[in-house]
PDB file of C-alpha atoms in Angstrom:
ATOM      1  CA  UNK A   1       0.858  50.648  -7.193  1.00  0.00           C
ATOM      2  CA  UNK A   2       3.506  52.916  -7.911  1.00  0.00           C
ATOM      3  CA  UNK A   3       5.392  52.831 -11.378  1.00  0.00           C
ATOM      4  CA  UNK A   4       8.402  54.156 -13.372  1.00  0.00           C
ATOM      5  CA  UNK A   5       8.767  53.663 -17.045  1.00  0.00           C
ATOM      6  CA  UNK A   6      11.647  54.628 -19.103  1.00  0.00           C
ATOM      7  CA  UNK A   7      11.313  53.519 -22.695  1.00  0.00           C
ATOM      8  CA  UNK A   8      14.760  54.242 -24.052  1.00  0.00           C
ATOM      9  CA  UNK A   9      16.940  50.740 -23.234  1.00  0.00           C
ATOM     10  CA  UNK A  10      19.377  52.949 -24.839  1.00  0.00           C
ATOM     11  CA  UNK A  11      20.441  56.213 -26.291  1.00  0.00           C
ATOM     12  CA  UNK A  12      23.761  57.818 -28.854  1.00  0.00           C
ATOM     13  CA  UNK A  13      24.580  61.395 -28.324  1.00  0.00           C
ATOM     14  CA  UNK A  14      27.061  63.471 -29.914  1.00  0.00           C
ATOM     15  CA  UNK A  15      29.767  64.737 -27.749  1.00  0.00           C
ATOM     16  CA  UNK A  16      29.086  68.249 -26.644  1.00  0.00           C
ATOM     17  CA  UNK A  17      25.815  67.649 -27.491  1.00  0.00           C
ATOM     18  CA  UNK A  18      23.066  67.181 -25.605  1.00  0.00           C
ATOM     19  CA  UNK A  19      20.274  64.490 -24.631  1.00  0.00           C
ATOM     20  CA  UNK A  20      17.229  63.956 -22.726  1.00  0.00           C
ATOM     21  CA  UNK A  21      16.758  61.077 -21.194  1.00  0.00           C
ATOM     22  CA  UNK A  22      12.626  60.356 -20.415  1.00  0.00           C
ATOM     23  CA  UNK A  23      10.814  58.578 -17.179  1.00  0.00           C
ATOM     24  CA  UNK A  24       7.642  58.984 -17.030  1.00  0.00           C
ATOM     25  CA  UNK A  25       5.953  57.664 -13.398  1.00  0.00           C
ATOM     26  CA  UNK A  26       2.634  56.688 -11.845  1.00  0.00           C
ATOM     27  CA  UNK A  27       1.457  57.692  -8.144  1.00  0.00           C
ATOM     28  CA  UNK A  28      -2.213  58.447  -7.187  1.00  0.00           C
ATOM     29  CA  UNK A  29      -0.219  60.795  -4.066  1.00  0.00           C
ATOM     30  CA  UNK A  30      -0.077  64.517  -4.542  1.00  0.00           C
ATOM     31  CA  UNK A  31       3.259  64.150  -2.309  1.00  0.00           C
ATOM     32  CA  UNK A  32       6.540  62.439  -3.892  1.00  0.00           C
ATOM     33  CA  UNK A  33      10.015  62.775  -4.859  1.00  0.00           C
ATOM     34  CA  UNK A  34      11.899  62.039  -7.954  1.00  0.00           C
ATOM     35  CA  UNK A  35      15.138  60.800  -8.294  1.00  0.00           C
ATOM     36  CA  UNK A  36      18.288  60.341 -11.293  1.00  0.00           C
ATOM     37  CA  UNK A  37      20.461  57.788 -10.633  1.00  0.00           C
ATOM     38  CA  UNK A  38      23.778  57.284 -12.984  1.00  0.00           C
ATOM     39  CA  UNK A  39      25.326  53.685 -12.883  1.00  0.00           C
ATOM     40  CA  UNK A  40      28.671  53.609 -14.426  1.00  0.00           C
ATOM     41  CA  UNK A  41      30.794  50.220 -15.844  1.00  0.00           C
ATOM     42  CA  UNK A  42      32.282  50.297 -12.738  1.00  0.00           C
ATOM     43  CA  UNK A  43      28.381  49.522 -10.857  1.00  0.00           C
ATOM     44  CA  UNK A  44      28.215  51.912  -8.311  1.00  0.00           C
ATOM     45  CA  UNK A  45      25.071  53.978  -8.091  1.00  0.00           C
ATOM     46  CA  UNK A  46      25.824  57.813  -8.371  1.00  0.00           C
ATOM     47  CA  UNK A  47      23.155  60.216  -7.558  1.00  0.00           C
ATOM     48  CA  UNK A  48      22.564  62.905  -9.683  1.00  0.00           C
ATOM     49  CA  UNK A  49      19.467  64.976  -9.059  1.00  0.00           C
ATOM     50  CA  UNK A  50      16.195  65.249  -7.151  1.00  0.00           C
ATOM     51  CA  UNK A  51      12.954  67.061  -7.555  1.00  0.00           C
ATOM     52  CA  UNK A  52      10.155  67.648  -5.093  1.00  0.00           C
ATOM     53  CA  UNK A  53       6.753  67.099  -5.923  1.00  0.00           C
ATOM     54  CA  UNK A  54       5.811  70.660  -4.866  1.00  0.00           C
ATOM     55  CA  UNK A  55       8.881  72.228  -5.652  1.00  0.00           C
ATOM     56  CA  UNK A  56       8.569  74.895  -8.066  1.00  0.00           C
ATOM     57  CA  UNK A  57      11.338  75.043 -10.567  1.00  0.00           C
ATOM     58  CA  UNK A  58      13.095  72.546 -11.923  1.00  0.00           C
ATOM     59  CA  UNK A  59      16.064  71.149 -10.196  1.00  0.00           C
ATOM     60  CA  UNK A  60      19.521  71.768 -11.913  1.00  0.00           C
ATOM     61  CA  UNK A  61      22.824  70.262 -10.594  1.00  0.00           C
ATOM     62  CA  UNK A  62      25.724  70.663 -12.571  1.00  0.00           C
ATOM     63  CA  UNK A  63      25.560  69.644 -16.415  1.00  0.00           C
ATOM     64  CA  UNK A  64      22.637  67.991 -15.516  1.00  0.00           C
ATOM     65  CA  UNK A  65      18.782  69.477 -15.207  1.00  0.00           C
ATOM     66  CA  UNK A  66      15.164  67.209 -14.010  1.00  0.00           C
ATOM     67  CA  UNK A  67      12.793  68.333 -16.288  1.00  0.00           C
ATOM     68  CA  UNK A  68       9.119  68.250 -14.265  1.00  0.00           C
ATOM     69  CA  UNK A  69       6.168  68.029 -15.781  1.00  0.00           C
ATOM     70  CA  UNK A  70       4.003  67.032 -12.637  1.00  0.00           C
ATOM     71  CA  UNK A  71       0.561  67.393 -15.323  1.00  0.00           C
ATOM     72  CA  UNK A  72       2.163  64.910 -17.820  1.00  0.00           C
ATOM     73  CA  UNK A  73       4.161  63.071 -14.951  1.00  0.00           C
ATOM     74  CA  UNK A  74       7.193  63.251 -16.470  1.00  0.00           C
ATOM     75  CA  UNK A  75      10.713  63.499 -14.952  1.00  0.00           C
ATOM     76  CA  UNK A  76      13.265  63.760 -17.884  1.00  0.00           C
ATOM     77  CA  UNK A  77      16.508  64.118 -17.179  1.00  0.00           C
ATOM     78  CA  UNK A  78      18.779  66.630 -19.586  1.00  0.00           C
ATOM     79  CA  UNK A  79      22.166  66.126 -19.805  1.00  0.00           C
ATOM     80  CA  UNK A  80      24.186  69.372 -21.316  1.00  0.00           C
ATOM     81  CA  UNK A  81      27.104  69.189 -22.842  1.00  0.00           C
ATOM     82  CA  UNK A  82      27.940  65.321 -23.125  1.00  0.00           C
ATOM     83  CA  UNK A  83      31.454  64.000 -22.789  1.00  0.00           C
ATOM     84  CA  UNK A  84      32.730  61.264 -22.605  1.00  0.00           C
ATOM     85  CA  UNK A  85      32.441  59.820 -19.148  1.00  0.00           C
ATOM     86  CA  UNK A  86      28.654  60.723 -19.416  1.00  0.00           C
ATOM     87  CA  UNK A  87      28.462  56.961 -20.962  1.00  0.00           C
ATOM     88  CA  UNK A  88      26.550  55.292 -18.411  1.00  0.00           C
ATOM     89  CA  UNK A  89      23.023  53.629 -16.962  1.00  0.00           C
ATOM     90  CA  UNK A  90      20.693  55.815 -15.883  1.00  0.00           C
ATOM     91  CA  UNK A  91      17.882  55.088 -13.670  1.00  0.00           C
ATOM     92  CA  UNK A  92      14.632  57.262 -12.737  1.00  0.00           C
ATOM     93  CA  UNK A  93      13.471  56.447  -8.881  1.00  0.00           C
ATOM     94  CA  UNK A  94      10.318  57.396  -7.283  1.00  0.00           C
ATOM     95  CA  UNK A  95       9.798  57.810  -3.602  1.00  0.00           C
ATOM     96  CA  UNK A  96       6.210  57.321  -2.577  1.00  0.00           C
ATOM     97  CA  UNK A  97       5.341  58.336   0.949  1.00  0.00           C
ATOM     98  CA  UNK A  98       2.232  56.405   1.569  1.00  0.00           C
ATOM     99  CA  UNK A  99       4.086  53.148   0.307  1.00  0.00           C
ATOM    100  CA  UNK A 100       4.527  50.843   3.657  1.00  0.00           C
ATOM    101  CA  UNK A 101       8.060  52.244   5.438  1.00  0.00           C
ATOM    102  CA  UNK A 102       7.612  56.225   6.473  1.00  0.00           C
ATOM    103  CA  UNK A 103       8.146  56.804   3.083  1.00  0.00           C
ATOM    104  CA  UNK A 104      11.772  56.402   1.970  1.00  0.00           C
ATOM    105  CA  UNK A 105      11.277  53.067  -0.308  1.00  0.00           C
ATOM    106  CA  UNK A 106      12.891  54.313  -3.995  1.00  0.00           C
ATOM    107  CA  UNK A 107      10.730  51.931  -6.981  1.00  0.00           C
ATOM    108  CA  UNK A 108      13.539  52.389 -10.208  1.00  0.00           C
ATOM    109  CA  UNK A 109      12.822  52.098 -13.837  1.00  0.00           C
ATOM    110  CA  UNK A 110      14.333  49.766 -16.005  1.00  0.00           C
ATOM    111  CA  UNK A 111      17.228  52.109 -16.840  1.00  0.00           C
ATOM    112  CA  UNK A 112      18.963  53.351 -20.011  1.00  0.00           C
ATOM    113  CA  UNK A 113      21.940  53.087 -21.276  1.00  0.00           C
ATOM    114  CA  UNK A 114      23.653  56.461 -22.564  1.00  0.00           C
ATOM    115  CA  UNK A 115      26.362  56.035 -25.583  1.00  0.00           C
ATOM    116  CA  UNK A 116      28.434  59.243 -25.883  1.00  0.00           C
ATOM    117  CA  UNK A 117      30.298  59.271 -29.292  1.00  0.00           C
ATOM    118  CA  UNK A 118      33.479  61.043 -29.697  1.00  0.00           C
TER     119      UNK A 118
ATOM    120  CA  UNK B   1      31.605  62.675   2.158  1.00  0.00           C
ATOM    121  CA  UNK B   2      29.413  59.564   2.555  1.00  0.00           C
ATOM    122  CA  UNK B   3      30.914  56.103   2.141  1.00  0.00           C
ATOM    123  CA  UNK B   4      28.704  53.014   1.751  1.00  0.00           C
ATOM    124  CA  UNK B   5      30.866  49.808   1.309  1.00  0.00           C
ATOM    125  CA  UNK B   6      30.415  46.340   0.872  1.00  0.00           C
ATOM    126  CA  UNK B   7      32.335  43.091   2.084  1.00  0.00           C
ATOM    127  CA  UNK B   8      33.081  42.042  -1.753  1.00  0.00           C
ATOM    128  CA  UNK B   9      32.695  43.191  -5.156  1.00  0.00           C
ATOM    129  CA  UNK B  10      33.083  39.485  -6.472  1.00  0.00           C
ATOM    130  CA  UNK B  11      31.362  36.680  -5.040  1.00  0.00           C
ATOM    131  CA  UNK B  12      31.594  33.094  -6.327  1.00  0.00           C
ATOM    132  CA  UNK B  13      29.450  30.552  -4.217  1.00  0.00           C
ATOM    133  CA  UNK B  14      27.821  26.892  -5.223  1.00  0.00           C
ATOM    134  CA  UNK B  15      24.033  26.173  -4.522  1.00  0.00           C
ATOM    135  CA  UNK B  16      23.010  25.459  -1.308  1.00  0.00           C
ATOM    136  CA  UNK B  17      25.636  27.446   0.159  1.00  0.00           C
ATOM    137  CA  UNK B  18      24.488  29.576   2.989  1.00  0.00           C
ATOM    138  CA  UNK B  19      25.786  33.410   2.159  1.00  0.00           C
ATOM    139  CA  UNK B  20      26.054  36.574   3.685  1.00  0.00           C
ATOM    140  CA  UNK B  21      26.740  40.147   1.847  1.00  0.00           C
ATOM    141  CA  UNK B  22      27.651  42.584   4.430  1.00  0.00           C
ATOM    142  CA  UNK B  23      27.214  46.296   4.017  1.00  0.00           C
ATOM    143  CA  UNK B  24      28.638  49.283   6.133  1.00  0.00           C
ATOM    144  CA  UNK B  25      27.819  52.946   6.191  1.00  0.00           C
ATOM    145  CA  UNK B  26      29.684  55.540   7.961  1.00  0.00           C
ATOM    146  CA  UNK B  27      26.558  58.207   7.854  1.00  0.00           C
ATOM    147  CA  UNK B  28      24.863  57.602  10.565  1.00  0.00           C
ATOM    148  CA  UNK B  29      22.032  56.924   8.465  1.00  0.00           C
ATOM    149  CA  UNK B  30      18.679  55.354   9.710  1.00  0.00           C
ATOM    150  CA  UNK B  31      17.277  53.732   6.594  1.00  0.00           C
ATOM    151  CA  UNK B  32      19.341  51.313   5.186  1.00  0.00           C
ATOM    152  CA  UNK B  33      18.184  49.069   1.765  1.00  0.00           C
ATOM    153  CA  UNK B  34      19.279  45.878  -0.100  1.00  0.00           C
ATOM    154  CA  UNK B  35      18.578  46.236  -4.058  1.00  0.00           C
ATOM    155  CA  UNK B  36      19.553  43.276  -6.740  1.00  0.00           C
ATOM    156  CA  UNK B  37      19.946  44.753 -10.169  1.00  0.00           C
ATOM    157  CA  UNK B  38      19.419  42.025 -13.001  1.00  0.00           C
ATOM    158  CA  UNK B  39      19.294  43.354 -17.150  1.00  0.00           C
ATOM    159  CA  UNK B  40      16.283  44.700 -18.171  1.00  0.00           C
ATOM    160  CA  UNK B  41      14.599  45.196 -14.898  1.00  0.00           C
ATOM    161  CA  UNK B  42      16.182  47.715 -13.001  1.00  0.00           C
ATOM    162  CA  UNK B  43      16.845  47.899  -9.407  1.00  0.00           C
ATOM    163  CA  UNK B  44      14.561  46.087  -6.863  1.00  0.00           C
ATOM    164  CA  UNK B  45      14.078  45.816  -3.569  1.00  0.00           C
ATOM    165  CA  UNK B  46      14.376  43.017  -0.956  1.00  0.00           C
ATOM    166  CA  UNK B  47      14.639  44.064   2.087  1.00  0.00           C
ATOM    167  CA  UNK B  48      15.166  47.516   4.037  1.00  0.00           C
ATOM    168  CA  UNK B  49      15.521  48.580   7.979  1.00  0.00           C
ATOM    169  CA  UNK B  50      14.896  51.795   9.165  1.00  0.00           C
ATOM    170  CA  UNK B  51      16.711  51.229  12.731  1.00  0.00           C
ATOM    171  CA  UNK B  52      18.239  48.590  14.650  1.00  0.00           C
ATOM    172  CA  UNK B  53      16.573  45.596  14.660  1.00  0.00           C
ATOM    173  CA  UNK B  54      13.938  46.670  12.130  1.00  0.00           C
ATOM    174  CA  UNK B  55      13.393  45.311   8.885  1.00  0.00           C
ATOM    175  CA  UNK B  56      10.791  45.689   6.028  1.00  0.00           C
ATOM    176  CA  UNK B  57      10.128  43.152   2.947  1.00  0.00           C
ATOM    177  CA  UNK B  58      10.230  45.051  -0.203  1.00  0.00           C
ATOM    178  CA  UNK B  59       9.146  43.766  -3.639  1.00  0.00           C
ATOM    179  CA  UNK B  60      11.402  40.296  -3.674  1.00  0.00           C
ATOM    180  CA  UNK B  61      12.269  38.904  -0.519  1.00  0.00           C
ATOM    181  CA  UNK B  62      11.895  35.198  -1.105  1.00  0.00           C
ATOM    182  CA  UNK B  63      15.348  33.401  -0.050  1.00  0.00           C
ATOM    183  CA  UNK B  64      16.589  36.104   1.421  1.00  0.00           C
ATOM    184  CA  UNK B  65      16.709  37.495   5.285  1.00  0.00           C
ATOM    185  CA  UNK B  66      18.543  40.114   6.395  1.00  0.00           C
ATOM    186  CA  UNK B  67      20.216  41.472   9.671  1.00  0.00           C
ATOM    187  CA  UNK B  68      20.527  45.044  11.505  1.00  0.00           C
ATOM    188  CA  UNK B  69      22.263  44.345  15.124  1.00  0.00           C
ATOM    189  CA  UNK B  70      24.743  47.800  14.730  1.00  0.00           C
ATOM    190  CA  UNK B  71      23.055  50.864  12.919  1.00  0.00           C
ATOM    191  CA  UNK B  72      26.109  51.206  10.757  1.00  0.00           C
ATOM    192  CA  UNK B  73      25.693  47.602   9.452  1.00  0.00           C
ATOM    193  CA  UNK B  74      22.901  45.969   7.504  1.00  0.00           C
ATOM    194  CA  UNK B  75      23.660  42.213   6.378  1.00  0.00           C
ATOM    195  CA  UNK B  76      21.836  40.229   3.610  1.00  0.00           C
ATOM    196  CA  UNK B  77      21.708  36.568   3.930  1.00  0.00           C
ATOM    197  CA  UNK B  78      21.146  33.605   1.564  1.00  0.00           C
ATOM    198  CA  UNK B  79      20.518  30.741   3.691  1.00  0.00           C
ATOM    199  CA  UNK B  80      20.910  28.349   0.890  1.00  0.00           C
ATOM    200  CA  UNK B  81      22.054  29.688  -2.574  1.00  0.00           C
ATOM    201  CA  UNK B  82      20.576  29.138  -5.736  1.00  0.00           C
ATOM    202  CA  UNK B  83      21.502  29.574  -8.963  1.00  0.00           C
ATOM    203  CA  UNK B  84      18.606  32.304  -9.459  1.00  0.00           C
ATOM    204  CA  UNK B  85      20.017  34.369  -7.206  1.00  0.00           C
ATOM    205  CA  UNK B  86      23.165  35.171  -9.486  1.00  0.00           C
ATOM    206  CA  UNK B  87      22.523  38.739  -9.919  1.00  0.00           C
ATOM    207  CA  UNK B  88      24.172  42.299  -8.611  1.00  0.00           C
ATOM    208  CA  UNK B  89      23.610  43.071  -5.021  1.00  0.00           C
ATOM    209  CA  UNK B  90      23.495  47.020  -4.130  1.00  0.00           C
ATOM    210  CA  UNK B  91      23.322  48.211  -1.268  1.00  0.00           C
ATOM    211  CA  UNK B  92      21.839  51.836  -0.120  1.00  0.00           C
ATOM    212  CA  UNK B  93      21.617  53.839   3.293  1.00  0.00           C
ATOM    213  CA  UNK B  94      19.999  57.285   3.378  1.00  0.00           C
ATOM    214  CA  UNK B  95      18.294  59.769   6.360  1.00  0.00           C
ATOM    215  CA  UNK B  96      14.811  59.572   7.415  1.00  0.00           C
ATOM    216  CA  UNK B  97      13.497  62.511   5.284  1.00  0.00           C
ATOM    217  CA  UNK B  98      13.666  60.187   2.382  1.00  0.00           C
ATOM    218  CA  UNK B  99      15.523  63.056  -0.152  1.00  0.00           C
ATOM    219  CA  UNK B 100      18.520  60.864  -1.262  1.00  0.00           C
ATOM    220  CA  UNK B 101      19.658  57.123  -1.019  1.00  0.00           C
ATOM    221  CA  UNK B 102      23.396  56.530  -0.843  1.00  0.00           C
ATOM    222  CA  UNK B 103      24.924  53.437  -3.085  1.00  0.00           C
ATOM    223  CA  UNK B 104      27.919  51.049  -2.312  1.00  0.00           C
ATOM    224  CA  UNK B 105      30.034  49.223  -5.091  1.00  0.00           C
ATOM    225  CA  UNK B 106      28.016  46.461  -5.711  1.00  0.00           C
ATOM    226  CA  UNK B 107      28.353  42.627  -5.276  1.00  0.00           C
ATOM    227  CA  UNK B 108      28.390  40.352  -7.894  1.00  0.00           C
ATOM    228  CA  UNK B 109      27.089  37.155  -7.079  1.00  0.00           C
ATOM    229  CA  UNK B 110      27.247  34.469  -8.834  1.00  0.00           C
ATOM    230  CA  UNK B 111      25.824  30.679  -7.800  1.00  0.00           C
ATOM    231  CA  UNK B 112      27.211  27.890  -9.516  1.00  0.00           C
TER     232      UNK B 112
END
């Protein structure tokens, strides 16, 4: 079974600073996509970034950047230059195509919760 | 841009209430997903339907059922609430290639 593990419940950074924020995940399929989700007070779910299993380079979008370690099976997510509306949850996802539905079921990590301080 | 909504963002009900969370996506999207979101364990998954009239079970579907008549509308239904199944209520819609889920507001449920 598939699995996503992030073992920071939660996180300070500096403003203008910045933080990575680490998911590690599980999969015995060579084929599989990674997802950043960020959940502010408000609740919605805000997508942020996505990486390919057999994408090359690292995905950047914005301030933020997925760094992929497909060896280590990591999927950190680097957030440049905090401010303050970077205070948020943030969940790691995991699509697995050979779970049971053509492959577009997300399994999320537990999440962490990202203090920016001013 | 893509706009998942949902029919409240507060929900108040008593047990044994029957209750139904609507959820409406203007994206023409095939896959569609119901997700509660309770402290410490992340987002999981009840049910999903990728078309009309199809649904899945994901991880947690125990009192729940769900309902995909229109492709732009994907219900979740309690048929009798408990007070275990106080919790967030997200719902997602995304394409069939899988490369991004889209969120709605959120519904917070909570059974007296």
């Amino acid at each position: 079974a598939q699995k996503i593990t992030q073992t920071q419940p939660g996180m300070f950074v500096q403003e203008k600073e910045a933080v990575t924020l680490d998911c590690t995940y599980d999969t015995s399929d060579p084929s599989y996509g990674l997802f950043w989700y960020k959940q502010p007070s408000s609740g919605e779910m805000i997508f942020l970034i996505y990486q390919g299993s057999y994408d090359q380079q690292n995905a950047t979008e914005g301030r933020y950047s997925l760094n992929f370690q497909k060896a280590r099976k990591s999927a950190n997510l680097v957030i440049y230059a905090s401010h303050l509306g970077v205070s948020a949850m943030y969940f790691c996802a995991m699509r697995d195509p050979t779970s049971n539905n053509a492959g577009n079921m997300l399994t999320f990590g537990g999440g962490t919760r990202l203090m920016v301080k001013p | 841009d893509v706009k998942v909504t949902q029919s409240s963002r507060y929900l108040v009900k008593r047990t044994g209430e029957k209750v139904f969370l609507e959820c409406v996506q203007d994206m023409d999207h095939e896959n569609m997903f119901w997700y509660r979101q309770d402290p410490g364990l992340g987002l999981r998954l009840i049910y999903f339907s990728y078309d009309v009239k199809m649904k899945e079970k994901g991880d947690i579907p125990e009192g729940y059922s769900v309902s995909r008549e229109k492709k732009e509308r994907f219900s979740l239904i309690l048929e009798s609430a408990s007070t275990n199944q106080t919790s967030m209520y997200l719902c997602a819609s995304g394409p069939p290639s899988g490369d991004t889920q889209y969120f709605g507001p959120g519904t917070r449920l909570t059974v007296l």
